[in-house]
Coordinates of C-alpha atoms in Angstrom, one line a residue:
Chain J
M1244 CA -6.3 -23.5 -9.1
S1245 CA -7.2 -26.7 -7.3
N1246 CA -9.4 -25.3 -4.7
A1247 CA -10.4 -22.0 -3.0
T1248 CA -10.9 -20.9 0.6
T1249 CA -12.1 -17.9 2.4
I1250 CA -10.5 -16.6 5.6
R1251 CA -12.8 -14.5 7.6
L1252 CA -10.5 -12.1 9.8
G1253 CA -13.4 -10.8 11.9
D1254 CA -14.2 -14.2 13.1
R1255 CA -10.7 -15.1 13.7
Y1256 CA -9.4 -12.0 15.2
G1257 CA -12.2 -9.9 16.2
R1258 CA -13.2 -6.3 15.2
V1259 CA -9.7 -4.6 15.7
L1260 CA -6.7 -6.2 14.0
T1261 CA -3.3 -5.2 15.7
G1262 CA 0.2 -6.5 16.1
R1263 CA 2.9 -7.1 13.5
A1264 CA 3.6 -10.6 15.0
A1265 CA 0.1 -11.8 14.6
A1266 CA 0.0 -10.3 11.0
E1267 CA 3.2 -12.0 10.2
T1268 CA 1.9 -15.3 11.2
L1269 CA -1.3 -14.7 9.1
R1270 CA 0.8 -13.6 6.1
A1271 CA 2.8 -16.8 6.3
E1272 CA -0.3 -18.9 6.4
L1273 CA -1.7 -17.1 3.3
E1274 CA 1.6 -17.5 1.5
G1275 CA 1.6 -21.2 2.4
L1276 CA -1.9 -21.6 0.9
L1277 CA -1.1 -19.6 -2.2
G1278 CA 2.0 -21.8 -2.6
D1279 CA -0.2 -24.9 -2.5
G1280 CA -2.2 -23.4 -5.3
V1281 CA -5.3 -22.4 -3.2
A1282 CA -7.3 -19.3 -4.4
L1283 CA -7.7 -17.0 -1.4
T1284 CA -10.6 -14.7 -0.4
V1285 CA -9.6 -12.7 2.7
D1286 CA -12.7 -11.4 4.2
F1287 CA -12.8 -8.2 6.2
A1288 CA -16.4 -8.2 7.0
G1289 CA -17.0 -7.1 10.6
V1290 CA -13.4 -5.7 10.9
L1291 CA -13.7 -2.3 12.3
A1292 CA -10.1 -1.2 12.2
V1293 CA -6.7 -2.4 11.4
S1294 CA -3.4 -1.0 12.7
P1295 CA -0.7 0.2 10.3
S1296 CA 1.6 -2.5 11.1
F1297 CA -0.9 -5.3 10.4
A1298 CA -2.0 -3.5 7.2
D1299 CA 1.6 -3.4 6.1
E1300 CA 2.1 -7.2 6.6
V1301 CA -1.1 -8.3 5.0
F1302 CA -1.6 -5.8 2.1
A1303 CA 1.9 -4.6 1.3
K1304 CA 4.2 -7.5 2.0
L1305 CA 2.0 -10.2 0.3
D1306 CA 3.4 -10.6 -3.2
P1307 CA 1.5 -8.1 -5.3
A1308 CA 1.6 -10.4 -8.3
R1309 CA -0.7 -12.8 -6.5
V1310 CA -3.1 -9.9 -5.9
A1311 CA -2.8 -8.7 -9.5
D1312 CA -3.6 -12.2 -10.9
G1313 CA -6.5 -12.8 -8.6
S1314 CA -4.9 -15.5 -6.5
V1315 CA -5.8 -13.6 -3.5
T1316 CA -8.7 -11.1 -3.2
F1317 CA -9.6 -8.8 -0.3
I1318 CA -13.4 -8.2 0.3
G1319 CA -15.5 -6.5 2.9
L1320 CA -13.1 -3.6 3.3
R1321 CA -14.7 -0.5 4.8
P1322 CA -13.4 2.6 2.9
G1323 CA -10.8 3.5 5.6
L1324 CA -9.4 -0.1 5.4
A1325 CA -9.1 0.2 1.6
S1326 CA -7.3 3.5 2.0
I1327 CA -4.6 2.2 4.4
A1328 CA -4.2 -0.9 2.1
R1329 CA -3.5 1.4 -0.9
F1330 CA -1.2 3.6 1.2
V1331 CA 1.0 0.6 2.5
R1332 CA 1.1 -1.1 -0.7
E1333 CA 2.2 1.9 -2.7
A1334 CA 4.9 2.8 -0.1
R1335 CA 6.4 -0.6 -0.4
V1336 CA 6.4 -0.3 -4.2
E1337 CA 8.1 3.0 -4.0
A1338 CA 10.6 1.7 -1.5
V1339 CA 11.5 -1.2 -3.8
G1340 CA 11.8 1.3 -6.7
A1341 CA 14.2 3.5 -4.7
S1342 CA 16.6 0.7 -3.6
Chain F
M400 CA 30.6 1.2 46.0
S401 CA 29.7 4.9 45.5
G402 CA 28.7 7.3 48.2
P403 CA 25.1 7.4 49.1
I404 CA 22.7 9.5 47.0
T405 CA 19.3 10.8 47.6
I406 CA 16.7 11.3 44.8
E407 CA 13.8 13.4 45.9
L408 CA 10.6 13.7 43.8
A409 CA 8.7 16.7 45.3
G410 CA 5.8 18.5 44.0
E411 CA 4.0 17.8 40.7
F412 CA 5.3 16.0 37.7
S413 CA 2.8 16.4 34.8
L414 CA 3.1 16.5 31.1
R415 CA 4.5 19.9 30.8
H416 CA 8.1 20.6 29.4
R417 CA 9.5 22.1 32.7
R418 CA 8.1 19.4 34.9
I419 CA 9.3 16.6 32.6
E420 CA 12.7 18.2 32.4
R421 CA 12.7 18.5 36.2
L422 CA 12.0 14.9 36.5
I423 CA 14.8 14.1 34.1
G424 CA 17.2 16.2 36.0
V425 CA 16.1 14.4 39.3
L426 CA 16.4 10.8 37.8
T427 CA 19.7 11.5 35.9
P428 CA 21.9 10.4 38.9
L429 CA 20.1 7.0 38.8
W430 CA 20.8 6.7 35.1
R431 CA 24.5 7.5 35.7
L432 CA 25.0 4.8 38.5
E433 CA 27.6 2.1 37.5
T434 CA 28.2 0.5 40.8
A435 CA 26.0 -0.6 43.7
T436 CA 25.0 2.5 45.7
T437 CA 22.9 3.3 48.7
V438 CA 20.0 5.2 47.1
S439 CA 17.3 6.9 49.0
V440 CA 14.3 7.8 46.8
D441 CA 12.3 10.3 48.7
L442 CA 8.7 10.5 47.7
S443 CA 7.5 12.2 51.0
R444 CA 6.6 15.6 49.3
L445 CA 5.2 14.2 46.0
V446 CA 2.0 15.8 45.1
H447 CA 1.3 14.3 41.6
M448 CA 2.9 12.1 38.9
S449 CA 1.1 12.0 35.5
P450 CA 1.2 8.8 33.4
A451 CA 4.4 10.2 31.6
A452 CA 6.2 10.8 34.8
L453 CA 5.2 7.5 36.3
A454 CA 6.3 5.4 33.2
L455 CA 9.7 7.0 33.4
F456 CA 10.0 6.7 37.1
A457 CA 9.0 2.9 36.8
A458 CA 11.5 2.2 34.1
T459 CA 14.2 3.9 36.1
L460 CA 13.5 2.0 39.3
R461 CA 13.4 -1.3 37.3
R462 CA 16.7 -0.7 35.6
V463 CA 18.7 0.1 38.7
E464 CA 17.2 -2.8 40.4
E465 CA 18.0 -5.3 37.5
R466 CA 21.4 -4.0 37.2
R467 CA 21.9 -4.6 41.0
L468 CA 22.8 -1.1 41.5
L469 CA 20.8 -0.7 44.8
A470 CA 22.9 -1.5 47.8
S471 CA 21.0 -3.3 50.5
A472 CA 20.6 -0.1 52.7
S473 CA 18.7 1.7 49.9
T474 CA 15.3 3.0 51.0
L475 CA 12.1 4.3 49.5
I476 CA 10.4 7.1 51.6
L477 CA 6.6 6.9 50.8
P478 CA 4.5 9.9 50.1
R479 CA 3.4 11.7 53.2
A480 CA 0.0 12.5 51.7
R481 CA -2.4 9.6 51.9
G482 CA -4.1 10.4 48.6
V483 CA -0.9 10.4 46.8
R484 CA 0.1 7.1 48.4
G485 CA -3.3 5.7 47.4
Y486 CA -2.7 6.9 43.9
L487 CA 0.6 5.2 43.6
E488 CA -1.1 2.1 44.9
R489 CA -3.9 2.2 42.4
M490 CA -1.3 2.8 39.6
N491 CA 0.7 -0.3 40.6
V492 CA 3.9 1.8 40.3
I493 CA 6.0 0.2 43.2
T494 CA 5.2 -3.4 42.4
V495 CA 6.0 -3.1 38.8
G496 CA 8.8 -0.5 39.0
G497 CA 10.3 -0.7 42.4
G498 CA 11.2 -4.3 43.2
G499 CA 14.4 -3.4 44.9
F500 CA 13.1 -1.6 47.9
G501 CA 12.6 -4.5 50.3
A502 CA 10.2 -3.8 53.3
Q503 CA 8.7 -0.8 51.7
L504 CA 6.9 -2.9 49.1
G505 CA 4.7 -4.3 51.8
Q506 CA 3.3 -0.7 52.4
L507 CA 1.9 -0.2 48.9
S508 CA -0.1 -3.1 47.5
P509 CA -1.5 -3.4 44.0
T510 CA -5.2 -3.2 43.4
G511 CA -7.2 -4.8 40.7
S512 CA -6.9 -2.5 37.7
Q513 CA -3.1 -2.5 37.3
P514 CA -2.9 0.6 35.1
L515 CA 1.0 0.4 35.0
A516 CA 2.3 -2.4 33.0
R517 CA 5.7 -3.7 31.7
F518 CA 6.2 -5.3 28.3
R519 CA 9.2 -6.8 26.7
T520 CA 8.3 -9.0 23.6
D521 CA 6.1 -9.3 20.7
Q522 CA 3.9 -11.7 22.6
D523 CA 3.2 -9.5 25.8
Y524 CA 2.8 -6.1 24.4
P525 CA -0.6 -6.8 22.7
A526 CA -2.1 -7.9 26.0
V527 CA -0.7 -4.8 27.8
A528 CA -2.1 -2.6 25.0
E529 CA -5.6 -4.3 25.2
R530 CA -5.8 -4.2 29.1
L531 CA -4.7 -0.6 29.4
T532 CA -7.1 0.5 26.6
R533 CA -9.9 -1.2 28.2
F534 CA -9.1 0.2 31.6
V535 CA -8.6 3.7 30.5
A536 CA -11.7 3.7 27.9
E537 CA -14.1 2.4 30.6
Q538 CA -16.6 5.2 31.2
A539 CA -14.4 7.6 29.2
I540 CA -14.9 6.3 25.6
T541 CA -18.0 4.6 24.5
D542 CA -17.6 4.9 20.8
E543 CA -16.2 1.7 19.3
I544 CA -14.1 3.3 16.6
A545 CA -12.6 5.6 19.3
R546 CA -11.5 2.7 21.5
A547 CA -10.2 0.9 18.4
S548 CA -8.2 4.1 17.5
L549 CA -6.8 4.3 21.0
R550 CA -5.9 0.7 21.1
I551 CA -4.1 0.9 17.7
A552 CA -2.2 3.9 18.7
L553 CA -1.0 2.3 22.0
D554 CA -0.2 -0.9 20.0
E555 CA 2.0 1.0 17.5
I556 CA 3.9 2.9 20.1
A557 CA 4.6 -0.3 22.3
E558 CA 5.5 -2.2 19.2
N559 CA 8.2 0.5 18.4
V560 CA 9.7 -0.2 21.9
V561 CA 9.9 -4.0 21.3
Q562 CA 11.1 -3.6 17.7
H563 CA 13.6 -0.7 17.9
A564 CA 14.5 0.3 21.5
G565 CA 16.9 -2.4 22.4
A566 CA 16.0 -1.9 26.1
P567 CA 16.8 -4.8 28.3
T568 CA 14.2 -3.7 30.9
G569 CA 11.6 -3.4 28.2
G570 CA 8.8 -0.8 28.0
F571 CA 6.5 0.7 30.8
A572 CA 3.0 1.7 29.8
V573 CA 0.7 3.6 32.0
A574 CA -2.8 4.9 31.4
Q575 CA -5.0 7.4 33.4
R576 CA -8.3 9.0 32.7
W577 CA -10.0 12.1 34.0
L578 CA -13.8 11.8 33.4
K579 CA -14.6 15.4 34.6
N580 CA -12.1 17.0 32.3
H581 CA -12.8 14.6 29.4
R582 CA -9.2 13.7 29.1
L583 CA -7.0 10.6 29.2
E584 CA -3.3 10.1 29.0
I585 CA -1.3 7.1 28.1
A586 CA 2.5 7.0 28.3
V587 CA 5.2 4.6 27.3
A588 CA 8.8 4.9 28.4
D589 CA 11.9 2.8 27.7
L590 CA 15.5 3.3 28.7
G591 CA 16.8 1.9 25.4
M592 CA 19.0 3.4 22.6
G593 CA 16.8 6.3 21.7
I594 CA 15.2 7.3 18.5
L595 CA 18.4 8.8 17.0
S596 CA 20.6 5.7 17.5
S597 CA 17.7 3.5 16.4
L598 CA 17.2 5.4 13.1
R599 CA 20.9 5.6 12.3
Q600 CA 20.9 1.8 12.0
N601 CA 19.3 2.3 8.7
P602 CA 22.2 3.3 6.4
R603 CA 19.9 5.6 4.5
L604 CA 19.3 7.6 7.7
G605 CA 22.9 8.1 8.7
H606 CA 22.7 11.7 7.9
I607 CA 20.4 12.4 10.9
D608 CA 22.4 14.9 13.0
S609 CA 20.4 15.4 16.3
D610 CA 17.8 13.8 18.5
V611 CA 15.1 16.4 17.5
H612 CA 15.9 15.8 13.9
A613 CA 15.4 12.1 14.4
I614 CA 12.1 12.6 16.3
R615 CA 10.9 14.9 13.6
L616 CA 11.6 12.2 11.0
A617 CA 10.0 9.5 13.1
L618 CA 6.7 11.4 13.0
Q619 CA 6.8 11.5 9.2
P620 CA 5.6 8.5 7.1
H621 CA 7.9 5.6 5.8
V622 CA 10.8 6.4 8.2
S623 CA 12.1 3.4 9.9
A624 CA 15.4 1.8 11.4
T625 CA 14.3 -1.5 9.7
P626 CA 12.5 -0.6 6.5
Q627 CA 12.5 -4.2 5.2
R628 CA 10.4 -5.4 8.2
N629 CA 8.7 -2.2 9.3
S630 CA 6.8 0.4 7.4
G631 CA 7.5 3.4 9.6
I632 CA 4.0 4.8 9.6
G633 CA 2.9 3.9 13.2
L634 CA 4.0 7.1 14.9
F635 CA 2.9 9.1 11.7
I636 CA -0.7 7.7 11.9
T637 CA -0.7 8.2 15.7
R638 CA 0.2 11.9 15.1
L639 CA -2.5 12.5 12.5
L640 CA -5.0 10.8 15.0
L641 CA -4.1 13.2 17.8
E642 CA -4.0 16.2 15.6
A643 CA -7.4 15.5 14.4
N644 CA -8.7 14.9 17.9
G645 CA -7.2 18.2 19.2
G646 CA -5.2 16.1 21.7
L647 CA -1.3 16.0 22.2
L648 CA 1.5 13.6 21.1
F649 CA 4.5 14.2 23.2
V650 CA 7.9 12.6 22.2
R651 CA 11.1 12.9 24.3
S652 CA 14.3 11.1 23.4
G653 CA 17.9 12.0 24.0
H654 CA 18.2 15.7 24.0
G655 CA 15.2 16.0 21.7
L656 CA 11.6 17.0 22.2
A657 CA 8.7 17.2 19.8
E658 CA 5.0 17.7 20.4
A659 CA 2.2 17.6 17.8
G660 CA -1.4 18.4 18.2
A661 CA -2.8 21.0 20.5
R662 CA 0.8 22.1 21.4
A663 CA 3.1 21.8 18.5
S664 CA 6.7 22.5 19.3
E665 CA 10.4 21.2 18.8
A666 CA 13.4 21.7 21.0
T667 CA 16.9 20.4 21.8
L668 CA 17.2 20.4 25.5
D669 CA 20.2 20.4 27.8
L670 CA 19.4 17.2 29.7
A671 CA 19.5 13.7 27.9
L672 CA 16.9 11.2 28.4
P673 CA 18.7 7.8 27.8
G674 CA 15.8 6.3 25.9
T675 CA 12.3 7.4 24.8
L676 CA 9.2 8.7 26.4
I677 CA 6.1 9.0 24.4
A678 CA 2.8 10.2 25.8
I679 CA -0.5 10.8 24.2
R680 CA -3.3 13.0 25.6
V681 CA -6.7 12.4 24.1
C682 CA -9.8 14.7 24.3
T683 CA -12.5 12.1 25.0
D684 CA -15.2 14.6 24.1
R685 CA -14.0 14.9 20.6
P686 CA -13.9 12.4 17.8
L687 CA -10.9 9.9 17.8
D688 CA -11.3 8.2 14.4
I689 CA -8.6 6.2 12.7
D690 CA -11.1 5.6 9.7
S691 CA -11.1 9.4 9.0
V692 CA -7.3 9.3 9.3
Y693 CA -6.9 6.6 6.9
L694 CA -9.3 8.1 4.4
Q695 CA -7.2 11.5 4.7
L696 CA -4.3 9.4 3.3
D697 CA -6.0 9.1 0.0
D698 CA -6.4 12.9 -0.2
E699 CA -2.7 13.4 0.8
Q700 CA -1.6 11.0 -1.9
R701 CA -3.7 12.7 -4.5
D702 CA -2.1 16.1 -3.4
D703 CA 1.4 14.5 -4.0
D704 CA 0.6 13.3 -7.4

């Protein structure tokens, strides 16, 4: 990896992250950076809550292989956020398996 | 042009089955209009309209106006009771919903808070959700996670309208709080395709055979008309949130009705609502905590394994 960057979602969006459209834009940005070989840390410090739609875009639709290989790391997640992250990720995995 | 019709909204229209059904019955002639008609909407004996009723009423007025179904002689008879007129003014109903009633508009002017709002796109519903949450939570909800939870619930309901309803007039959201009773109500109405038609767009859901079946599924996780784009968990999470709070989630679409929370029920009803009405009632003196709901998902997944 040529470089690394941290994206602080609390600073960018505030304490409550909602809206699929906003999350789609964020995911496109993350995917672009990953495609450029940037190692990403997505920092949820200061984020109080995330909507299901936002969680789905960021945690579930982002290529799981990039999470598995450490290209993107999520930090600063409250227990509830970690829980919805797992929930949406596993749902997408199941859906892909069923199709 | 069809013969003149009179629509009378008299008495109370609250979030109770019979009163919502009565409202649907009263509004049905407006939904059936196909040509320009002289319409008299008589609110003179109106006593009260809850957010759910207001949202549906506003959506209806806006639809007939935008389809140019109101002949020029159409009239709006304002409520006789000054308190009721004042309430409609504070709720911004006539300006958002009733653009087609000419001179009557001048008699009810909007005040600053604008609790009734319209939205149509991915760009405008978040701001509507934020504004309504801020308005209704003021003085009623001081806890930050509760406000966040409310915002998320409203956001998910509104997003469903934009993503799935196919409603040309968009969605109408209303919020109201009752500080003494520790209660608030938020409603979102659209006159789109309804939940059944929406879900049937997913080939894997083509077996759904009724409106109430569709609503029941919509309140479960991972049910979506567009599973590639949408996760189908927004309404499910909202349901869990309201159940934990002891509040109410009310969903009316087509002939179907389902409620969850303090009053759990399902029914297939005679009258069809051509679209969807979703209302939530929150107990503001009880926890409203999306964090706890998310943590509960881990327990549910463990139980499933």
